[in-house]
Amino acid sequence: MFRLLMPILIMLAPRFLPKIIKYVMLIWWLIRDKRVNIVLRALVPLALVYAIIPFDFDKTVPIIGRFDDIIVLGMALLILLKLAPTHIIDEHLGVRSVSDRPEEEDP
């Protein structure tokens, strides 16, 4: 099975790998940035600790029990990216933010 997936991964890697690296670096910068709320910055490290600890919900929740680590980590990343201030995200991504102020145009 892995032998069949390898050509697909090699073909798609140049397309998706730069985006993945960019977002991993963005998450790293957001966690280290003091302007982001401390609760948001603590979500991802706490989710990583939860994923490392060998406690699973296999017996209590039968369907979600196998994927609970991935779900918790994904939700922590999603909450961090959605609730972090957009001007900080734009600054770290290198995107010039659009100003809401009216600009005077030169004639």
mmCIF file of N, CA and C in Angstrom:
data_model
loop_
_atom_site.group_PDB
_atom_site.id
_atom_site.type_symbol
_atom_site.label_atom_id
_atom_site.label_comp_id
_atom_site.label_asym_id
_atom_site.label_seq_id
_atom_site.Cartn_x
_atom_site.Cartn_y
_atom_site.Cartn_z
ATOM 1 N N MET A 1 0.825 -1.188 0.000
ATOM 2 C CA MET A 1 0.000 0.000 0.000
ATOM 3 C C MET A 1 0.873 1.257 0.000
ATOM 4 N N PHE A 2 1.936 1.237 0.824
ATOM 5 C CA PHE A 2 2.816 2.398 0.879
ATOM 6 C C PHE A 2 3.500 2.621 -0.455
ATOM 7 N N ARG A 3 3.778 1.525 -1.179
ATOM 8 C CA ARG A 3 4.413 1.631 -2.473
ATOM 9 C C ARG A 3 3.508 2.339 -3.478
ATOM 10 N N LEU A 4 2.204 2.219 -3.330
ATOM 11 C CA LEU A 4 1.272 2.896 -4.218
ATOM 12 C C LEU A 4 1.112 4.371 -3.858
ATOM 13 N N LEU A 5 1.255 4.706 -2.585
ATOM 14 C CA LEU A 5 1.110 6.091 -2.148
ATOM 15 C C LEU A 5 2.348 6.937 -2.411
ATOM 16 N N MET A 6 3.496 6.319 -2.497
ATOM 17 C CA MET A 6 4.738 7.065 -2.634
ATOM 18 C C MET A 6 4.783 7.936 -3.890
ATOM 19 N N PRO A 7 4.403 7.447 -5.080
ATOM 20 C CA PRO A 7 4.423 8.339 -6.248
ATOM 21 C C PRO A 7 3.448 9.510 -6.128
ATOM 22 N N ILE A 8 2.321 9.293 -5.496
ATOM 23 C CA ILE A 8 1.347 10.375 -5.307
ATOM 24 C C ILE A 8 1.916 11.420 -4.361
ATOM 25 N N LEU A 9 2.553 10.972 -3.284
ATOM 26 C CA LEU A 9 3.152 11.920 -2.345
ATOM 27 C C LEU A 9 4.291 12.704 -2.992
ATOM 28 N N ILE A 10 5.096 12.045 -3.801
ATOM 29 C CA ILE A 10 6.197 12.727 -4.467
ATOM 30 C C ILE A 10 5.661 13.740 -5.480
ATOM 31 N N MET A 11 4.550 13.415 -6.110
ATOM 32 C CA MET A 11 3.977 14.320 -7.093
ATOM 33 C C MET A 11 3.333 15.551 -6.420
ATOM 34 N N LEU A 12 2.703 15.360 -5.273
ATOM 35 C CA LEU A 12 1.994 16.457 -4.613
ATOM 36 C C LEU A 12 2.863 17.250 -3.639
ATOM 37 N N ALA A 13 4.017 16.749 -3.277
ATOM 38 C CA ALA A 13 4.867 17.424 -2.297
ATOM 39 C C ALA A 13 5.300 18.820 -2.725
ATOM 40 N N PRO A 14 5.739 19.040 -3.970
ATOM 41 C CA PRO A 14 6.148 20.408 -4.330
ATOM 42 C C PRO A 14 5.004 21.417 -4.279
ATOM 43 N N ARG A 15 3.792 20.931 -4.406
ATOM 44 C CA ARG A 15 2.645 21.840 -4.398
ATOM 45 C C ARG A 15 2.219 22.218 -2.987
ATOM 46 N N PHE A 16 2.211 21.253 -2.077
ATOM 47 C CA PHE A 16 1.670 21.501 -0.745
ATOM 48 C C PHE A 16 2.725 21.734 0.326
ATOM 49 N N LEU A 17 3.931 21.281 0.128
ATOM 50 C CA LEU A 17 4.962 21.407 1.148
ATOM 51 C C LEU A 17 5.295 22.855 1.498
ATOM 52 N N PRO A 18 5.411 23.786 0.534
ATOM 53 C CA PRO A 18 5.673 25.179 0.935
ATOM 54 C C PRO A 18 4.561 25.794 1.774
ATOM 55 N N LYS A 19 3.308 25.455 1.482
ATOM 56 C CA LYS A 19 2.194 25.972 2.272
ATOM 57 C C LYS A 19 2.214 25.404 3.685
ATOM 58 N N ILE A 20 2.519 24.123 3.792
ATOM 59 C CA ILE A 20 2.579 23.489 5.112
ATOM 60 C C ILE A 20 3.694 24.116 5.939
ATOM 61 N N ILE A 21 4.855 24.321 5.333
ATOM 62 C CA ILE A 21 5.976 24.937 6.049
ATOM 63 C C ILE A 21 5.634 26.356 6.467
ATOM 64 N N LYS A 22 4.946 27.100 5.593
ATOM 65 C CA LYS A 22 4.566 28.481 5.910
ATOM 66 C C LYS A 22 3.619 28.535 7.113
ATOM 67 N N TYR A 23 2.642 27.628 7.162
ATOM 68 C CA TYR A 23 1.708 27.647 8.278
ATOM 69 C C TYR A 23 2.324 27.108 9.570
ATOM 70 N N VAL A 24 3.253 26.176 9.464
ATOM 71 C CA VAL A 24 3.964 25.718 10.665
ATOM 72 C C VAL A 24 4.786 26.861 11.251
ATOM 73 N N MET A 25 5.456 27.613 10.390
ATOM 74 C CA MET A 25 6.220 28.768 10.864
ATOM 75 C C MET A 25 5.303 29.847 11.432
ATOM 76 N N LEU A 26 4.131 30.056 10.815
ATOM 77 C CA LEU A 26 3.169 31.027 11.333
ATOM 78 C C LEU A 26 2.702 30.646 12.728
ATOM 79 N N ILE A 27 2.413 29.382 12.936
ATOM 80 C CA ILE A 27 1.978 28.929 14.262
ATOM 81 C C ILE A 27 3.104 29.112 15.270
ATOM 82 N N TRP A 28 4.339 28.839 14.879
ATOM 83 C CA TRP A 28 5.484 29.035 15.763
ATOM 84 C C TRP A 28 5.622 30.509 16.142
ATOM 85 N N TRP A 29 5.479 31.399 15.145
ATOM 86 C CA TRP A 29 5.591 32.835 15.411
ATOM 87 C C TRP A 29 4.446 33.331 16.288
ATOM 88 N N LEU A 30 3.236 32.809 16.074
ATOM 89 C CA LEU A 30 2.092 33.242 16.893
ATOM 90 C C LEU A 30 2.236 32.785 18.341
ATOM 91 N N ILE A 31 2.788 31.601 18.546
ATOM 92 C CA ILE A 31 2.978 31.107 19.911
ATOM 93 C C ILE A 31 4.016 31.956 20.643
ATOM 94 N N ARG A 32 5.016 32.443 19.939
ATOM 95 C CA ARG A 32 6.081 33.221 20.569
ATOM 96 C C ARG A 32 5.793 34.724 20.639
ATOM 97 N N ASP A 33 4.754 35.191 19.942
ATOM 98 C CA ASP A 33 4.440 36.623 19.898
ATOM 99 C C ASP A 33 3.694 37.034 21.169
ATOM 100 N N LYS A 34 4.190 38.060 21.848
ATOM 101 C CA LYS A 34 3.604 38.519 23.114
ATOM 102 C C LYS A 34 2.288 39.264 22.914
ATOM 103 N N ARG A 35 1.995 39.697 21.691
ATOM 104 C CA ARG A 35 0.759 40.440 21.440
ATOM 105 C C ARG A 35 -0.461 39.535 21.329
ATOM 106 N N VAL A 36 -0.244 38.230 21.168
ATOM 107 C CA VAL A 36 -1.343 37.267 21.113
ATOM 108 C C VAL A 36 -1.705 36.885 22.541
ATOM 109 N N ASN A 37 -2.982 36.694 22.787
ATOM 110 C CA ASN A 37 -3.472 36.361 24.123
ATOM 111 C C ASN A 37 -2.783 35.095 24.655
ATOM 112 N N ILE A 38 -2.495 35.083 25.930
ATOM 113 C CA ILE A 38 -1.776 33.966 26.552
ATOM 114 C C ILE A 38 -2.571 32.663 26.487
ATOM 115 N N VAL A 39 -3.882 32.754 26.535
ATOM 116 C CA VAL A 39 -4.710 31.545 26.445
ATOM 117 C C VAL A 39 -4.591 30.936 25.052
ATOM 118 N N LEU A 40 -4.608 31.779 24.036
ATOM 119 C CA LEU A 40 -4.453 31.273 22.673
ATOM 120 C C LEU A 40 -3.065 30.695 22.447
ATOM 121 N N ARG A 41 -2.059 31.336 23.017
ATOM 122 C CA ARG A 41 -0.691 30.832 22.847
ATOM 123 C C ARG A 41 -0.492 29.512 23.571
ATOM 124 N N ALA A 42 -1.233 29.263 24.632
ATOM 125 C CA ALA A 42 -1.055 28.038 25.406
ATOM 126 C C ALA A 42 -1.816 26.853 24.824
ATOM 127 N N LEU A 43 -2.743 27.091 23.888
ATOM 128 C CA LEU A 43 -3.553 25.999 23.366
ATOM 129 C C LEU A 43 -2.744 24.935 22.647
ATOM 130 N N VAL A 44 -1.861 25.330 21.762
ATOM 131 C CA VAL A 44 -1.115 24.355 20.965
ATOM 132 C C VAL A 44 -0.136 23.548 21.816
ATOM 133 N N PRO A 45 0.658 24.180 22.704
ATOM 134 C CA PRO A 45 1.515 23.339 23.561
ATOM 135 C C PRO A 45 0.721 22.382 24.457
ATOM 136 N N LEU A 46 -0.422 22.829 24.967
ATOM 137 C CA LEU A 46 -1.247 21.934 25.782
ATOM 138 C C LEU A 46 -1.819 20.788 24.948
ATOM 139 N N ALA A 47 -2.184 21.063 23.704
ATOM 140 C CA ALA A 47 -2.680 20.003 22.829
ATOM 141 C C ALA A 47 -1.569 19.007 22.498
ATOM 142 N N LEU A 48 -0.334 19.504 22.331
ATOM 143 C CA LEU A 48 0.785 18.592 22.087
ATOM 144 C C LEU A 48 1.071 17.716 23.305
ATOM 145 N N VAL A 49 0.975 18.300 24.485
ATOM 146 C CA VAL A 49 1.160 17.517 25.713
ATOM 147 C C VAL A 49 0.065 16.460 25.822
ATOM 148 N N TYR A 50 -1.160 16.836 25.490
ATOM 149 C CA TYR A 50 -2.277 15.883 25.514
ATOM 150 C C TYR A 50 -2.038 14.740 24.521
ATOM 151 N N ALA A 51 -1.465 15.053 23.358
ATOM 152 C CA ALA A 51 -1.207 14.020 22.356
ATOM 153 C C ALA A 51 -0.085 13.077 22.800
ATOM 154 N N ILE A 52 0.865 13.599 23.571
ATOM 155 C CA ILE A 52 1.989 12.772 24.015
ATOM 156 C C ILE A 52 1.607 11.868 25.184
ATOM 157 N N ILE A 53 0.748 12.359 26.072
ATOM 158 C CA ILE A 53 0.349 11.576 27.244
ATOM 159 C C ILE A 53 -0.425 10.333 26.782
ATOM 160 N N PRO A 54 -0.088 9.171 27.312
ATOM 161 C CA PRO A 54 -0.732 7.934 26.844
ATOM 162 C C PRO A 54 -2.112 7.699 27.454
ATOM 163 N N PHE A 55 -2.971 8.683 27.418
ATOM 164 C CA PHE A 55 -4.330 8.545 27.919
ATOM 165 C C PHE A 55 -5.275 8.687 26.738
ATOM 166 N N ASP A 56 -6.091 7.669 26.501
ATOM 167 C CA ASP A 56 -7.026 7.713 25.381
ATOM 168 C C ASP A 56 -8.434 7.395 25.869
ATOM 169 N N PHE A 57 -9.387 7.794 25.069
ATOM 170 C CA PHE A 57 -10.793 7.560 25.386
ATOM 171 C C PHE A 57 -11.320 6.337 24.646
ATOM 172 N N ASP A 58 -10.520 5.300 24.510
ATOM 173 C CA ASP A 58 -10.943 4.125 23.745
ATOM 174 C C ASP A 58 -12.154 3.435 24.352
ATOM 175 N N LYS A 59 -12.178 3.304 25.656
ATOM 176 C CA LYS A 59 -13.250 2.559 26.294
ATOM 177 C C LYS A 59 -14.488 3.409 26.548
ATOM 178 N N THR A 60 -14.294 4.698 26.787
ATOM 179 C CA THR A 60 -15.440 5.539 27.118
ATOM 180 C C THR A 60 -16.174 6.044 25.886
ATOM 181 N N VAL A 61 -15.437 6.456 24.865
ATOM 182 C CA VAL A 61 -16.038 6.946 23.630
ATOM 183 C C VAL A 61 -15.499 6.087 22.493
ATOM 184 N N PRO A 62 -16.274 5.117 22.016
ATOM 185 C CA PRO A 62 -15.715 4.129 21.094
ATOM 186 C C PRO A 62 -15.290 4.672 19.729
ATOM 187 N N ILE A 63 -16.000 5.606 19.148
ATOM 188 C CA ILE A 63 -15.668 6.058 17.797
ATOM 189 C C ILE A 63 -14.584 7.127 17.828
ATOM 190 N N ILE A 64 -14.712 8.099 18.697
ATOM 191 C CA ILE A 64 -13.774 9.209 18.752
ATOM 192 C C ILE A 64 -12.481 8.811 19.470
ATOM 193 N N GLY A 65 -12.494 7.733 20.206
ATOM 194 C CA GLY A 65 -11.356 7.340 21.018
ATOM 195 C C GLY A 65 -10.061 7.164 20.267
ATOM 196 N N ARG A 66 -10.121 6.708 19.032
ATOM 197 C CA ARG A 66 -8.889 6.486 18.266
ATOM 198 C C ARG A 66 -8.331 7.775 17.676
ATOM 199 N N PHE A 67 -9.177 8.763 17.485
ATOM 200 C CA PHE A 67 -8.753 9.981 16.803
ATOM 201 C C PHE A 67 -8.758 11.205 17.709
ATOM 202 N N ASP A 68 -8.867 11.018 19.000
ATOM 203 C CA ASP A 68 -9.009 12.169 19.901
ATOM 204 C C ASP A 68 -7.772 13.062 19.921
ATOM 205 N N ASP A 69 -6.578 12.493 19.773
ATOM 206 C CA ASP A 69 -5.362 13.313 19.755
ATOM 207 C C ASP A 69 -5.337 14.238 18.537
ATOM 208 N N ILE A 70 -5.697 13.697 17.386
ATOM 209 C CA ILE A 70 -5.702 14.496 16.164
ATOM 210 C C ILE A 70 -6.788 15.563 16.230
ATOM 211 N N ILE A 71 -7.942 15.214 16.781
ATOM 212 C CA ILE A 71 -9.044 16.174 16.885
ATOM 213 C C ILE A 71 -8.672 17.320 17.810
ATOM 214 N N VAL A 72 -8.084 17.025 18.950
ATOM 215 C CA VAL A 72 -7.706 18.072 19.906
ATOM 216 C C VAL A 72 -6.623 18.972 19.323
ATOM 217 N N LEU A 73 -5.629 18.405 18.674
ATOM 218 C CA LEU A 73 -4.565 19.209 18.068
ATOM 219 C C LEU A 73 -5.105 20.071 16.926
ATOM 220 N N GLY A 74 -5.962 19.507 16.101
ATOM 221 C CA GLY A 74 -6.559 20.271 15.009
ATOM 222 C C GLY A 74 -7.430 21.414 15.501
ATOM 223 N N MET A 75 -8.210 21.170 16.541
ATOM 224 C CA MET A 75 -9.054 22.233 17.099
ATOM 225 C C MET A 75 -8.205 23.331 17.728
ATOM 226 N N ALA A 76 -7.117 22.962 18.380
ATOM 227 C CA ALA A 76 -6.237 23.976 18.978
ATOM 228 C C ALA A 76 -5.606 24.853 17.897
ATOM 229 N N LEU A 77 -5.170 24.237 16.801
ATOM 230 C CA LEU A 77 -4.596 25.015 15.706
ATOM 231 C C LEU A 77 -5.641 25.915 15.053
ATOM 232 N N LEU A 78 -6.841 25.387 14.863
ATOM 233 C CA LEU A 78 -7.903 26.176 14.253
ATOM 234 C C LEU A 78 -8.291 27.364 15.127
ATOM 235 N N ILE A 79 -8.424 27.146 16.420
ATOM 236 C CA ILE A 79 -8.779 28.238 17.329
ATOM 237 C C ILE A 79 -7.678 29.291 17.360
ATOM 238 N N LEU A 80 -6.423 28.860 17.382
ATOM 239 C CA LEU A 80 -5.321 29.823 17.380
ATOM 240 C C LEU A 80 -5.327 30.676 16.117
ATOM 241 N N LEU A 81 -5.507 30.048 14.962
ATOM 242 C CA LEU A 81 -5.463 30.800 13.711
ATOM 243 C C LEU A 81 -6.680 31.690 13.516
ATOM 244 N N LYS A 82 -7.828 31.289 14.012
ATOM 245 C CA LYS A 82 -9.038 32.087 13.809
ATOM 246 C C LYS A 82 -9.195 33.215 14.831
ATOM 247 N N LEU A 83 -8.711 33.021 16.049
ATOM 248 C CA LEU A 83 -8.913 34.029 17.084
ATOM 249 C C LEU A 83 -7.721 34.957 17.291
ATOM 250 N N ALA A 84 -6.608 34.665 16.674
ATOM 251 C CA ALA A 84 -5.460 35.575 16.767
ATOM 252 C C ALA A 84 -5.782 36.840 15.965
ATOM 253 N N PRO A 85 -5.294 37.984 16.401
ATOM 254 C CA PRO A 85 -5.568 39.227 15.664
ATOM 255 C C PRO A 85 -5.051 39.147 14.228
ATOM 256 N N THR A 86 -5.892 39.619 13.305
ATOM 257 C CA THR A 86 -5.552 39.483 11.885
ATOM 258 C C THR A 86 -4.345 40.328 11.490
ATOM 259 N N HIS A 87 -4.161 41.466 12.148
ATOM 260 C CA HIS A 87 -3.004 42.287 11.774
ATOM 261 C C HIS A 87 -1.691 41.613 12.169
ATOM 262 N N ILE A 88 -1.709 40.820 13.219
ATOM 263 C CA ILE A 88 -0.502 40.092 13.614
ATOM 264 C C ILE A 88 -0.241 38.942 12.638
ATOM 265 N N ILE A 89 -1.291 38.253 12.232
ATOM 266 C CA ILE A 89 -1.139 37.174 11.256
ATOM 267 C C ILE A 89 -0.627 37.733 9.935
ATOM 268 N N ASP A 90 -1.210 38.856 9.501
ATOM 269 C CA ASP A 90 -0.746 39.483 8.256
ATOM 270 C C ASP A 90 0.706 39.926 8.349
ATOM 271 N N GLU A 91 1.095 40.421 9.508
ATOM 272 C CA GLU A 91 2.486 40.850 9.697
ATOM 273 C C GLU A 91 3.449 39.678 9.588
ATOM 274 N N HIS A 92 3.089 38.557 10.201
ATOM 275 C CA HIS A 92 3.974 37.394 10.170
ATOM 276 C C HIS A 92 3.995 36.729 8.795
ATOM 277 N N LEU A 93 2.885 36.791 8.067
ATOM 278 C CA LEU A 93 2.854 36.203 6.734
ATOM 279 C C LEU A 93 3.475 37.116 5.682
ATOM 280 N N GLY A 94 3.685 38.367 6.030
ATOM 281 C CA GLY A 94 4.252 39.306 5.081
ATOM 282 C C GLY A 94 3.218 39.916 4.164
ATOM 283 N N VAL A 95 1.952 39.800 4.532
ATOM 284 C CA VAL A 95 0.873 40.368 3.734
ATOM 285 C C VAL A 95 0.628 41.792 4.208
ATOM 286 N N ARG A 96 0.517 42.690 3.273
ATOM 287 C CA ARG A 96 0.255 44.081 3.639
ATOM 288 C C ARG A 96 -1.225 44.219 3.938
ATOM 289 N N SER A 97 -1.559 44.647 5.139
ATOM 290 C CA SER A 97 -2.961 44.753 5.526
ATOM 291 C C SER A 97 -3.597 45.964 4.865
ATOM 292 N N VAL A 98 -4.862 45.817 4.557
ATOM 293 C CA VAL A 98 -5.615 46.885 3.914
ATOM 294 C C VAL A 98 -6.108 47.837 4.989
ATOM 295 N N SER A 99 -5.860 49.110 4.795
ATOM 296 C CA SER A 99 -6.256 50.119 5.780
ATOM 297 C C SER A 99 -7.716 50.482 5.592
ATOM 298 N N ASP A 100 -8.423 50.701 6.694
ATOM 299 C CA ASP A 100 -9.812 51.140 6.639
ATOM 300 C C ASP A 100 -9.915 52.657 6.491
ATOM 301 N N ARG A 101 -8.806 53.329 6.662
ATOM 302 C CA ARG A 101 -8.812 54.787 6.577
ATOM 303 C C ARG A 101 -8.896 55.236 5.119
ATOM 304 N N PRO A 102 -9.648 56.296 4.865
ATOM 305 C CA PRO A 102 -9.672 56.806 3.496
ATOM 306 C C PRO A 102 -8.341 57.467 3.154
ATOM 307 N N GLU A 103 -7.828 57.146 2.020
ATOM 308 C CA GLU A 103 -6.546 57.671 1.576
ATOM 309 C C GLU A 103 -6.765 58.815 0.591
ATOM 310 N N GLU A 104 -5.955 59.821 0.714
ATOM 311 C CA GLU A 104 -6.008 60.900 -0.261
ATOM 312 C C GLU A 104 -5.214 60.489 -1.484
ATOM 313 N N GLU A 105 -5.818 60.692 -2.624
ATOM 314 C CA GLU A 105 -5.134 60.324 -3.860
ATOM 315 C C GLU A 105 -4.497 61.557 -4.466
ATOM 316 N N ASP A 106 -3.327 61.365 -5.010
ATOM 317 C CA ASP A 106 -2.647 62.468 -5.697
ATOM 318 C C ASP A 106 -3.306 62.701 -7.054
ATOM 319 N N PRO A 107 -3.468 63.955 -7.422
ATOM 320 C CA PRO A 107 -4.076 64.217 -8.741
ATOM 321 C C PRO A 107 -3.146 63.921 -9.881
#
